Tab-separated table of C-alpha atoms and ligand atoms in Angstrom:
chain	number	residue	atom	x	y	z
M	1	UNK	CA	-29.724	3.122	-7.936
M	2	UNK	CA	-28.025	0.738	-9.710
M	3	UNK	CA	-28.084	-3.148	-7.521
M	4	UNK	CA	-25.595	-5.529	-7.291
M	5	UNK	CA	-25.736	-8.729	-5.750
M	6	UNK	CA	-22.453	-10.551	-4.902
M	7	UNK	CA	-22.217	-14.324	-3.740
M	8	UNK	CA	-18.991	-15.336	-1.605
M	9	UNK	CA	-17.481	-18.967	-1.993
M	10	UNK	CA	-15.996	-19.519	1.601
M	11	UNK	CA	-16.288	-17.801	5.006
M	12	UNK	CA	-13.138	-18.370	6.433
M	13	UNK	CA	-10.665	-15.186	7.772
M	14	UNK	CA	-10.985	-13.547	4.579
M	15	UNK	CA	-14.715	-14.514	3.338
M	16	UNK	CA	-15.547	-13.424	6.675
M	17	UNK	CA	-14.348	-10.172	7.022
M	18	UNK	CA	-15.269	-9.690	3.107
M	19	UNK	CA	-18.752	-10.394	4.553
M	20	UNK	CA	-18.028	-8.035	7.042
M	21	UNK	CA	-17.202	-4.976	5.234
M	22	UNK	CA	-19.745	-5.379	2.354
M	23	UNK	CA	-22.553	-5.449	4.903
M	24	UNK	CA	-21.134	-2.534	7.169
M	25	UNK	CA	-20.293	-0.217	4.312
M	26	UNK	CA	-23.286	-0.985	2.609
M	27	UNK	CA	-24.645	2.207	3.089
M	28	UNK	CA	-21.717	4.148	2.696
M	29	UNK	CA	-21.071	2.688	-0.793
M	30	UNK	CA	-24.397	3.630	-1.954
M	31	UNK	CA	-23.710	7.617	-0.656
M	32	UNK	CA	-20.062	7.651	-2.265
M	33	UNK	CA	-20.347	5.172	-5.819
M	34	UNK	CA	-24.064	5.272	-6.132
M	35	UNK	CA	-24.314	1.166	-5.974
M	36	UNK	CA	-25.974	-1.352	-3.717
M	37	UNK	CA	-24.058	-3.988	-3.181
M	38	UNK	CA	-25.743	-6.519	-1.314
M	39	UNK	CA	-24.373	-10.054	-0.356
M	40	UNK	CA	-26.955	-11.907	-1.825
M	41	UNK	CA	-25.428	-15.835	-1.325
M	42	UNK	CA	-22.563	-17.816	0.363
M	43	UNK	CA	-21.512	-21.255	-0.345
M	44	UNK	CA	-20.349	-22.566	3.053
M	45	UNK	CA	-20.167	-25.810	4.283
M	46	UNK	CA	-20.383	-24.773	8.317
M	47	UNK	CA	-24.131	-23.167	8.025
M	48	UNK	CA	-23.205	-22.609	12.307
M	49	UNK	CA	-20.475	-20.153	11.215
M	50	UNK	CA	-22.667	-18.055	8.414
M	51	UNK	CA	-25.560	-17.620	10.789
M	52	UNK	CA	-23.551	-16.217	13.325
M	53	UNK	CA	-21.952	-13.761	11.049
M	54	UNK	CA	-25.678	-12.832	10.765
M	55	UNK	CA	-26.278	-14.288	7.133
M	56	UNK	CA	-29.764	-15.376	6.551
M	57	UNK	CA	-30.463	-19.274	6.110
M	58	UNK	CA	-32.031	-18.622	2.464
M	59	UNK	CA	-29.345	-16.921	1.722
M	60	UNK	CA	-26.721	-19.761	2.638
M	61	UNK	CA	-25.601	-22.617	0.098
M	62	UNK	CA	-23.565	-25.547	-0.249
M	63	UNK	CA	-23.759	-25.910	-4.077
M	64	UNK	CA	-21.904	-23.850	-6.670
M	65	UNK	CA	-25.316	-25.266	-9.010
M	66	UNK	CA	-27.384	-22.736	-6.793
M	67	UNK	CA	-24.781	-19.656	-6.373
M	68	UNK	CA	-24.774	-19.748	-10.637
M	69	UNK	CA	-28.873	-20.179	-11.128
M	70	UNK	CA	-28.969	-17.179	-8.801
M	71	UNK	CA	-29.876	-14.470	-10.546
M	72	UNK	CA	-29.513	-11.923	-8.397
M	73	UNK	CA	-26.081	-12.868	-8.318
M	74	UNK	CA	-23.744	-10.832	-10.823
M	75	UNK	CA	-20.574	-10.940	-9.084
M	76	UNK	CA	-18.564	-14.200	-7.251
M	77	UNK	CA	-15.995	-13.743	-5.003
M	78	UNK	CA	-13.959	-16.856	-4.484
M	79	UNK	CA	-12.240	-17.025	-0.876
M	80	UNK	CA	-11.561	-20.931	-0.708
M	81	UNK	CA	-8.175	-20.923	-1.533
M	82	UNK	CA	-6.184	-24.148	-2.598
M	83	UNK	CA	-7.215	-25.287	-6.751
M	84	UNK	CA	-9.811	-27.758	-6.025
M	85	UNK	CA	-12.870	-27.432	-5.531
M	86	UNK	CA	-11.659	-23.841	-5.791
M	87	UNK	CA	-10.979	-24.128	-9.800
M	88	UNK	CA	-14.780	-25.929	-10.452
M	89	UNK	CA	-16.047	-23.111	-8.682
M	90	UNK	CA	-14.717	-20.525	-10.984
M	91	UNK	CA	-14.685	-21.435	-13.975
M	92	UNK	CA	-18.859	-22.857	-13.901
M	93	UNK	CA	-19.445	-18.702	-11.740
M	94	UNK	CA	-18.107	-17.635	-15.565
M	95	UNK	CA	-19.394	-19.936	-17.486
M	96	UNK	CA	-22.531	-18.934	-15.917
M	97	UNK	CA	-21.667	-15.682	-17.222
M	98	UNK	CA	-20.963	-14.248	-13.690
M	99	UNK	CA	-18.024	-12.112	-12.786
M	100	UNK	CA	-15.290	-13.125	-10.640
M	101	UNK	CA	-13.209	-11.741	-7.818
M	102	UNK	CA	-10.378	-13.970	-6.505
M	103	UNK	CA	-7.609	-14.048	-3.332
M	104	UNK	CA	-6.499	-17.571	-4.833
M	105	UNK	CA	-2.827	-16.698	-5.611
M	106	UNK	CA	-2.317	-20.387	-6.126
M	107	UNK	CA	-5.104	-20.819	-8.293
M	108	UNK	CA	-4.497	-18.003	-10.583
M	109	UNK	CA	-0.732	-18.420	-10.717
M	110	UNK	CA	-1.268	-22.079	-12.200
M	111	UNK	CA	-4.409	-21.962	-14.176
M	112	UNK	CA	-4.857	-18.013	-14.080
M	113	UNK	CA	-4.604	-18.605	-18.285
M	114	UNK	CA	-8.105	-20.756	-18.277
M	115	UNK	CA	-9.596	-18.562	-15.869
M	116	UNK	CA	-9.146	-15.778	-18.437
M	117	UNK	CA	-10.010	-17.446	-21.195
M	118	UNK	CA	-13.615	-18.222	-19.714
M	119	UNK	CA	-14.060	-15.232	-18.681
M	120	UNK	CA	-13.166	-13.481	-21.833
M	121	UNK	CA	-15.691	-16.535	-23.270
M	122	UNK	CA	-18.492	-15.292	-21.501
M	123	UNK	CA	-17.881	-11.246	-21.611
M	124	UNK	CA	-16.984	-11.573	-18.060
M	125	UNK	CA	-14.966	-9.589	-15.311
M	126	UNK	CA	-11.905	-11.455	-13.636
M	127	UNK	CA	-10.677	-9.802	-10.866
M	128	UNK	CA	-7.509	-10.864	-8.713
M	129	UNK	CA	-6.041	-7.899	-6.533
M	130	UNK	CA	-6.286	-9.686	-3.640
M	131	UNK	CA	-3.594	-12.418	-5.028
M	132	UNK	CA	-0.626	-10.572	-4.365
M	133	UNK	CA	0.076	-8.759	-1.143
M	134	UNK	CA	-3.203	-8.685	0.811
M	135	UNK	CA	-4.133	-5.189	1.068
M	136	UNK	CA	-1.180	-2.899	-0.446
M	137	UNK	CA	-3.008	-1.929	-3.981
M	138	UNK	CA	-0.088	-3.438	-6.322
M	139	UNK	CA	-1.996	-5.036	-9.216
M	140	UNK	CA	-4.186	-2.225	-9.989
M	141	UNK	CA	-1.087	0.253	-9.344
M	142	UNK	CA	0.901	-1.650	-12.294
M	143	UNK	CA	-2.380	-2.294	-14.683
M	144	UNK	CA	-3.964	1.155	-13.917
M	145	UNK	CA	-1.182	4.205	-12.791
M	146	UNK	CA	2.061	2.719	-13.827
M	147	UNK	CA	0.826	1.482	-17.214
M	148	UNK	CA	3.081	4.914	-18.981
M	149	UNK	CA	5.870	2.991	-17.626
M	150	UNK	CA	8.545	0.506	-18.757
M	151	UNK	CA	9.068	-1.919	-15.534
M	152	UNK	CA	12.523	-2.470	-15.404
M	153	UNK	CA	12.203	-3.917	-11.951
M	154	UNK	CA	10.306	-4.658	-8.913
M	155	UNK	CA	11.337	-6.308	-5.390
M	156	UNK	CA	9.682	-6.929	-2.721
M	157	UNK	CA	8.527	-8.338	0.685
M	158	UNK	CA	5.052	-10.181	-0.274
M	159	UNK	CA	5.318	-12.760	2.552
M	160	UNK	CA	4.749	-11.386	6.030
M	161	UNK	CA	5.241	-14.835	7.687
M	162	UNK	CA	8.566	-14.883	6.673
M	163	UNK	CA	9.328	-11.694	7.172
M	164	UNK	CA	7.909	-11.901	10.746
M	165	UNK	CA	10.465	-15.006	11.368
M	166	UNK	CA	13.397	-12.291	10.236
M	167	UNK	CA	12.558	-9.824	12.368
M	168	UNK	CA	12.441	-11.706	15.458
M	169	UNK	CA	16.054	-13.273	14.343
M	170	UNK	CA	17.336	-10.136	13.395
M	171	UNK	CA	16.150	-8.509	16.552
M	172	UNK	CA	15.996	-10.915	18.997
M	173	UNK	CA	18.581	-13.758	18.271
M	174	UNK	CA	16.742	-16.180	18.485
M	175	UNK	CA	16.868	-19.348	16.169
M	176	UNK	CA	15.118	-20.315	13.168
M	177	UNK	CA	12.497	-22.668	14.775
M	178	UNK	CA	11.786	-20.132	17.829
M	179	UNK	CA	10.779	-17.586	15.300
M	180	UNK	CA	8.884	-20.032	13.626
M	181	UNK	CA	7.190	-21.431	17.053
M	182	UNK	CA	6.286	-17.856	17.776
M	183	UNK	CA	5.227	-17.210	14.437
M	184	UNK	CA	2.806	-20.098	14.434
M	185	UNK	CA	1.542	-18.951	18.232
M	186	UNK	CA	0.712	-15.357	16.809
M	187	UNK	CA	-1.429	-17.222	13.937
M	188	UNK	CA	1.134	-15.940	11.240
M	189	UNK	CA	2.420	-19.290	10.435
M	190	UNK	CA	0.055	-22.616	9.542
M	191	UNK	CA	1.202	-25.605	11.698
M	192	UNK	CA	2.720	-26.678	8.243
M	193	UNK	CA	4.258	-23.815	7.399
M	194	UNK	CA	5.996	-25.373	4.019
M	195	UNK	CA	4.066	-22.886	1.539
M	196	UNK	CA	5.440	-19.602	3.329
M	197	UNK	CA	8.767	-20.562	4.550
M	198	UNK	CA	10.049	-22.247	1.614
M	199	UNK	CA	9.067	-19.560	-0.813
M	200	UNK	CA	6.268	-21.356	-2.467
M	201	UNK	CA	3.961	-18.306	-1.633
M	202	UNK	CA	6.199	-15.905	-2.597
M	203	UNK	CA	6.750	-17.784	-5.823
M	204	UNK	CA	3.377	-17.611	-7.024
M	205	UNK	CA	2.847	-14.098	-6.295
M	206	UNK	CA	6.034	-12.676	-8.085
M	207	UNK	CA	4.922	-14.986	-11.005
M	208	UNK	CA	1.385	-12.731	-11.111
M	209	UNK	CA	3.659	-9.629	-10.576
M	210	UNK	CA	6.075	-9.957	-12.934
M	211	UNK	CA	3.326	-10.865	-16.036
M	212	UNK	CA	1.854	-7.977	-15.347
M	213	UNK	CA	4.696	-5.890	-15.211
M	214	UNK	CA	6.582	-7.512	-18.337
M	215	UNK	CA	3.667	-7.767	-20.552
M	216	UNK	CA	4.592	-11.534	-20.589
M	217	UNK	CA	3.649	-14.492	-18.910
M	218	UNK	CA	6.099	-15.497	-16.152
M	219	UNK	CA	5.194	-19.041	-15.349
M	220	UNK	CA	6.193	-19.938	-11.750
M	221	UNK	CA	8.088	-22.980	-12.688
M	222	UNK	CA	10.973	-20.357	-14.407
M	223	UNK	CA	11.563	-18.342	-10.323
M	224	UNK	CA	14.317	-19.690	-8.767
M	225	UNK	CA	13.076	-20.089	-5.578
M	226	UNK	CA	14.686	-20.443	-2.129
M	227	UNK	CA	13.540	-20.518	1.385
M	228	UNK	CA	14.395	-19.384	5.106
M	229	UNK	CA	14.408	-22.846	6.825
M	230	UNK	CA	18.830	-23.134	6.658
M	231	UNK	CA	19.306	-19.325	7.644
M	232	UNK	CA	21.245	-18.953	10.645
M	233	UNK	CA	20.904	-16.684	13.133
M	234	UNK	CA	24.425	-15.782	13.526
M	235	UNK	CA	24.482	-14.813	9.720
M	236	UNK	CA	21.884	-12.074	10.495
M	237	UNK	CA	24.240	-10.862	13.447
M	238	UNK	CA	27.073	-10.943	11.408
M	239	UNK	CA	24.638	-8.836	8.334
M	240	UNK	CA	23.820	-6.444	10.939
M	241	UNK	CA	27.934	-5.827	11.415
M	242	UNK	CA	28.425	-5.265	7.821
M	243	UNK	CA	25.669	-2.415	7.757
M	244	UNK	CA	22.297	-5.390	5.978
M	245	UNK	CA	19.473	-6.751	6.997
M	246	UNK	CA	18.527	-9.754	5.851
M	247	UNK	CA	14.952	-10.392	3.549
M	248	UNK	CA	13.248	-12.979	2.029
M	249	UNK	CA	13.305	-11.017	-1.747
M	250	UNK	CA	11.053	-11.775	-4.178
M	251	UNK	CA	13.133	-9.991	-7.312
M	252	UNK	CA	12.410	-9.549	-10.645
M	253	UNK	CA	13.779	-7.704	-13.661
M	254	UNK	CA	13.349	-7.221	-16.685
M	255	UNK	CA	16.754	-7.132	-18.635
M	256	UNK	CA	18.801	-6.617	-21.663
M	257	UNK	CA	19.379	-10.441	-21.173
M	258	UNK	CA	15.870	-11.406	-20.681
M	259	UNK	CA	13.699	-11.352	-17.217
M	260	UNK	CA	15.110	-12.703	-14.082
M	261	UNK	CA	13.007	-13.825	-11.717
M	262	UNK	CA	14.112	-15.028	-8.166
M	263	UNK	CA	12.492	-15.558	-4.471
M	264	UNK	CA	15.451	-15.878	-1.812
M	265	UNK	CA	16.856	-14.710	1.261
M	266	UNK	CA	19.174	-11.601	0.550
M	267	UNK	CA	21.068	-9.357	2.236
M	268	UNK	CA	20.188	-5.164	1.686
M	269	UNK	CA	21.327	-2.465	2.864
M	270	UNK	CA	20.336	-1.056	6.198
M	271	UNK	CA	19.385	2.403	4.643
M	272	UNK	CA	17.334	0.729	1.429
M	273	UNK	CA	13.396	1.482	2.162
M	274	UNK	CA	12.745	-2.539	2.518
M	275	UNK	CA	15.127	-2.823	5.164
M	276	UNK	CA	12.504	-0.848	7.187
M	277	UNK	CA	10.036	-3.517	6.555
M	278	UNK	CA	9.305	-5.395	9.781
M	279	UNK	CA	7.504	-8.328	11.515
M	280	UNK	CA	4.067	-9.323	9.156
M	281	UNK	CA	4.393	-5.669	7.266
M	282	UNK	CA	5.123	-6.077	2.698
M	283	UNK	CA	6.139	-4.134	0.591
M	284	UNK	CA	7.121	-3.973	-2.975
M	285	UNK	CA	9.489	-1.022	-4.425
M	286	UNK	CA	9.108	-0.937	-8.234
M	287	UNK	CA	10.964	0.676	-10.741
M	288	UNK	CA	9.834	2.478	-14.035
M	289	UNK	CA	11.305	4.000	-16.889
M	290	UNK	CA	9.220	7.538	-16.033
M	291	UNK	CA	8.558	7.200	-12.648
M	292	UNK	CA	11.885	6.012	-11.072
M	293	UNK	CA	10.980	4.239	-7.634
M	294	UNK	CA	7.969	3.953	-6.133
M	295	UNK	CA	7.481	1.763	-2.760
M	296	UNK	CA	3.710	0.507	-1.844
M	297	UNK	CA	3.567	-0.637	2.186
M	298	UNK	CA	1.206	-2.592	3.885
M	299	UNK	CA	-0.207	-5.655	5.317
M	300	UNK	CA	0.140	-8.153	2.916
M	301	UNK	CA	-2.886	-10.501	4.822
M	302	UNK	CA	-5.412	-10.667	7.464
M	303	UNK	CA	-9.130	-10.455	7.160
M	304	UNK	CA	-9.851	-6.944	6.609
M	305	UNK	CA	-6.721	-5.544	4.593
M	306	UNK	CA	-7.455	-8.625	2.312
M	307	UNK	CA	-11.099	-7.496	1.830
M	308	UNK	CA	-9.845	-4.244	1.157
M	309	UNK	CA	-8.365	-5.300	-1.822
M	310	UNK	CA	-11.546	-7.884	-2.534
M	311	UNK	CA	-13.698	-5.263	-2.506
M	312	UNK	CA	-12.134	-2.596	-4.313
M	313	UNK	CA	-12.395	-4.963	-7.159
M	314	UNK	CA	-16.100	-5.662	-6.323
M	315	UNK	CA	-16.895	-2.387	-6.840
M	316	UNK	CA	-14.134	-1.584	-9.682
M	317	UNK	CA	-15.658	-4.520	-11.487
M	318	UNK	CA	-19.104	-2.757	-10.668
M	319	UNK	CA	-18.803	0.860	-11.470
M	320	UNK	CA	-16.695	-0.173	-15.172
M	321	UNK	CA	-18.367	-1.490	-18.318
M	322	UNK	CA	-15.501	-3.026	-19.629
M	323	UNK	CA	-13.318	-5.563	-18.909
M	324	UNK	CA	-9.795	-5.630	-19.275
M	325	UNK	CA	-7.380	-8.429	-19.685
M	326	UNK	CA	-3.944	-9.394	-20.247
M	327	UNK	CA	-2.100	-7.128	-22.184
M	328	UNK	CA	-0.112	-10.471	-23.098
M	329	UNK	CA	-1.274	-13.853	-24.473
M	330	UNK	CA	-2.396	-15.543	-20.900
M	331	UNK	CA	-0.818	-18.903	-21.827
M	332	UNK	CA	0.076	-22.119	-19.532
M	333	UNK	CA	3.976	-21.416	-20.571
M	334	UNK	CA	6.054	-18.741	-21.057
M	335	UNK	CA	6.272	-17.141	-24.721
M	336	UNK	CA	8.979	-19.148	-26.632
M	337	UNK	CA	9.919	-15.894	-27.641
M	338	UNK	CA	10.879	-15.104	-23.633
M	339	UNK	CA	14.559	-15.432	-22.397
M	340	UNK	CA	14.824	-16.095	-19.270
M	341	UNK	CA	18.269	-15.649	-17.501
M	342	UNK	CA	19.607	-18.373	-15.220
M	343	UNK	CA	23.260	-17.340	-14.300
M	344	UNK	CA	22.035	-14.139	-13.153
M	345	UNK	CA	24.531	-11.239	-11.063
M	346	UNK	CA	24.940	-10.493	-7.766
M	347	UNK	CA	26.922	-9.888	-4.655
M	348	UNK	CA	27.663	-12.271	-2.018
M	349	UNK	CA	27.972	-12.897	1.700
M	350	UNK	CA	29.745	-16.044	2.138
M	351	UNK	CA	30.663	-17.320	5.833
M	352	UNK	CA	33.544	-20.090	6.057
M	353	UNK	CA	35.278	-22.100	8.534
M	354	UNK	CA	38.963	-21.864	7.857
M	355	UNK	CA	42.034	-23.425	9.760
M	356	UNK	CA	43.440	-20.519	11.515
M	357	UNK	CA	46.776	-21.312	9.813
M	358	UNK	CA	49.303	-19.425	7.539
M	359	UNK	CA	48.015	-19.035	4.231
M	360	UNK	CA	44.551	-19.909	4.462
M	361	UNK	CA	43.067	-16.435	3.757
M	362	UNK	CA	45.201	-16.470	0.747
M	363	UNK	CA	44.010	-20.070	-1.029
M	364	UNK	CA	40.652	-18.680	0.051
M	365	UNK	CA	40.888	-15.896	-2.270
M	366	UNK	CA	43.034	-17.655	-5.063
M	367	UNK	CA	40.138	-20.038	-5.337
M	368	UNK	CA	37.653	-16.853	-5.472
M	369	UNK	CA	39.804	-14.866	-7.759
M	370	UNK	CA	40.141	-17.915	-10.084
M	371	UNK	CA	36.329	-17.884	-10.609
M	372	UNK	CA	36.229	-14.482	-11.564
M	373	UNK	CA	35.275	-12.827	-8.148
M	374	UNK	CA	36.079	-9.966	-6.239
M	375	UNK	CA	36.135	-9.473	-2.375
M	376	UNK	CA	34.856	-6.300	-1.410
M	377	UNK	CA	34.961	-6.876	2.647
M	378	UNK	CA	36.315	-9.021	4.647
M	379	UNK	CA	35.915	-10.162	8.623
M	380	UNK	CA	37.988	-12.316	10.462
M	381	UNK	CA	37.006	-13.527	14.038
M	382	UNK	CA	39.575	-14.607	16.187
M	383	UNK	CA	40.855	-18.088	16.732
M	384	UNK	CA	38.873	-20.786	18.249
M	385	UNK	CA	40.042	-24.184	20.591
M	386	UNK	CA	38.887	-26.327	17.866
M	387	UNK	CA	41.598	-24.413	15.618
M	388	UNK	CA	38.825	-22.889	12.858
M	389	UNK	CA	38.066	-19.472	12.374
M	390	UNK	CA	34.988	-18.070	11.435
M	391	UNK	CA	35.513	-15.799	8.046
M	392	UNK	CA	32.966	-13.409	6.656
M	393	UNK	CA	33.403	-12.341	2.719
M	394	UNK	CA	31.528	-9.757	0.742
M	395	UNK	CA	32.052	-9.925	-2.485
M	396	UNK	CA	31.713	-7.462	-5.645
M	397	UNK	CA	28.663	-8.401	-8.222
M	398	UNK	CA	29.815	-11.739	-9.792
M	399	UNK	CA	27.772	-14.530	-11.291
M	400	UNK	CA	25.841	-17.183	-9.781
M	401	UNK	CA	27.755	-19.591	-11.626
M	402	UNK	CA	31.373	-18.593	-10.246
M	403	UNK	CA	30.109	-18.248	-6.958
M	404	UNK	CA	28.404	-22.284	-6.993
M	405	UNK	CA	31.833	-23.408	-8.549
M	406	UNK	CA	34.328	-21.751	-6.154
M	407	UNK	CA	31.906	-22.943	-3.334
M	408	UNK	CA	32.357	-26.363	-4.360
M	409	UNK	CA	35.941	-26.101	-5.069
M	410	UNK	CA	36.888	-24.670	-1.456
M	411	UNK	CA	34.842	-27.459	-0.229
M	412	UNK	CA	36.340	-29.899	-1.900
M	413	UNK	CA	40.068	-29.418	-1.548
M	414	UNK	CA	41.584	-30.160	0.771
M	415	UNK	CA	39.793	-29.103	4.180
M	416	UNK	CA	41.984	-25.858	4.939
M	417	UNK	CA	38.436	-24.309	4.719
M	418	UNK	CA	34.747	-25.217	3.721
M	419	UNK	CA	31.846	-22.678	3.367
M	420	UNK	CA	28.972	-22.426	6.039
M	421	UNK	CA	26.625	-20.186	4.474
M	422	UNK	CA	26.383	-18.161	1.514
M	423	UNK	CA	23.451	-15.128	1.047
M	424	UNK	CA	23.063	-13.084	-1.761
M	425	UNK	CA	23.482	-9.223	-1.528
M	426	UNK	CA	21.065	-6.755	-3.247
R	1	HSE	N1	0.725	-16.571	4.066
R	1	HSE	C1	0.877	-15.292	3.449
R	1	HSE	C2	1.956	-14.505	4.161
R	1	HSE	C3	-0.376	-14.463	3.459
R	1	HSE	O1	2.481	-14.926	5.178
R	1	HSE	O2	2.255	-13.428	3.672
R	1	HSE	C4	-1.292	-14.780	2.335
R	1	HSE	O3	-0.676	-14.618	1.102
């Protein structure tokens, strides 16, 4: 039976329960793929935590020197996270002609072009499923069973911490910062939860998703990105009114006018199959030219739905002799031959604060109609002691552009209104 012997940098959550499964399946993997995958080294700094997961002490490193002399070692999988020491790691596992299996979504977003280009070097494997969306198969879905497609499109939910804080605003009515608190209680959140709740995570995901599914590399720095941290809870109750829930989208197309990629709160439709998305859950609903729409569910973290998706490519990169990669030139930026659009379309939810006066409503949508946009809906709360009225616009698709400049204008002139809040609709 054919042996392979797989070293794990890292035994946190996820190099845990990778640990974990390897070891408890072992047998079951030989039965069903005819392989032995045994995990034959771990570089871990806290030897207390590997020998309790059972590891042997031979078998337990602290030097990258020793994981890539090993040879009984033909596969890495890197848990670590974060680029450094993360990156050294890598790159001397392929230079030491060893294949690679990655979660870093971070590291492969920003230096995911070197990475390659060792591995290519060296005839290696470089394997990354476990970047994007924890354990809902997306990568190999695109490279592998949507390949006789055209992706016009995908969006998704590919940040459960997020969409966790959503939920319990949407549900409960609770603020911004309870969610959060409760989020970071449950373990979904990090006590600095800057990476998830200001898109950053998000960001370098849909970067990895959209390359693959544009055949073009879509460096991170080109998403607009956005974050949850100014949403207010009375937006979602007013959403919820108007028939939306509100999401934290990561969007991107692929257009006449070039790709468009954005991560930002948005308002969709309560009957659109992400609007059924709740607390931790992802999902990503992608469209292609043959297929039309196909949604992929699932937890997009935790220790064992991320090993799923590690070791699916441990034994993907084991049971296939060769290796694929890019179907585009894996450069540090985008293809000068890319467009990129900036002013991209959309419809809007904008909340104002209007004097409840003759007229108002009207300037309102003078300034709107002089910047090219259309109301579609319109709510308007009754007066208030202070003499402002809340006012709650949907508008028809329109451009970024108008939207920013007839924001500015209404705030600017004159004080018979100015604009709380202002969501995109999908
Ligand atoms: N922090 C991520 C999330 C999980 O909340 O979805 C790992 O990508």
């Amino acid at each position: 039976m054919k042996k392979v012997g797989v070293a794990i940098l890292g035994l946190g959550v996820v190099g845990g329960g990778t640990y974990k499964t390897l070891t408890e399946h072992r047998e079951f993997y030989k039965q069903i793929h005819g392989i032995d995958i045994a995990v034959e080294s771990v570089l871990e700094r806290n030897v207390e935590r590997a020998l309790s997961l059972g590891i042997e002490k031979s078998k337990i490193t602290q030097s990258i020197d020793d994981v890539c002399a090993n040879s009984e070692v033909n596969i890495v999988v890197e848990v670590l996270g974060g680029i450094e020491p993360a990156k050294t790691f890598v790159l001397a596992a392929l230079n030491s002609g060893k294949s690679v299996v990655t979660s870093n979504k971070e590291l492969y977003c920003k230096y995911g072009h070197e990475l390659e280009k060792a591995a290519k070097l060296n005839g290696c494997g470089l394997y990354y499923e476990a970047t994007c969306v924890g354990g809902v198969p997306i990568i190999r879905t695109l490279l592998d069973n949507l390949q006789g497609n055209k992706i016009n499109s995908l969006m998704g939910i590919i940040n459960g911490t997020t969409n966790y804080i959503l939920t319990k605003m949407t549900d409960c009515g609770v603020s911004y910062n309870e969610a959060l608190k409760e989020a970071q209680s449950l373990g979904y959140a990090e006590a600095n939860p800057t990476a998830d709740v200001e898109g950053f995570d998000a960001v370098y995901k849909l970067s990895i998703l959209s390359s693959i599914s544009f055949h073009t590399k879509v460096p991170y720095t080109k998403i607009h990105r956005e974050g949850i941290t100014k949403i207010d809870a009375v937006d979602l109750q007013y959403g919820k009114r108007l028939g939306y829930v509100l999401k934290l989208l990561a969007i991107g197309k692929n257009t006449a006018d070039g790709i468009e990629v954005r991560v930002h709160p948005a308002f969709i439709k309560s009957a659109h199959p992400l609007a059924g998305v709740n607390d931790s859950y992802n999902a990503v609903y992608i469209s292609g030219d043959c297929v039309e729409n196909v949604m992929l569910y699932g937890r997009g973290a935790g220790a064992l739905p991320t090993a799923s998706a590690i070791v699916g490519d441990v034994i993907y990169c084991a049971t296939h002799n060769n290796f694929n990669y890019s179907t585009f030139e894996n450069t540090e930026n985008a293809d000068p031959a890319t467009k990129f659009v900036t002013d991209f379309k959309s419809a809007y939810y904008i909340r104002l604060k209007a004097q409840d006066k003759a007229g108002v409503l009207s300037k309102v949508t003078s300034v709107l109609s002089k910047h090219n946009i259309s109301v579609a809906q319109v709510i308007q709360e009754n007066g208030r002691s202070d003499g402002a009225v809340p006012i709650i616009l949907v508008t028809h698709e329109t451009y970024e552009n108008n939207v920013q400049n007839a924001v500015a204008e209404i705030n600017s002139d004159g004080g018979f209104a100015s604009v709380s809040a202002v969501i995109r609709v999908c």
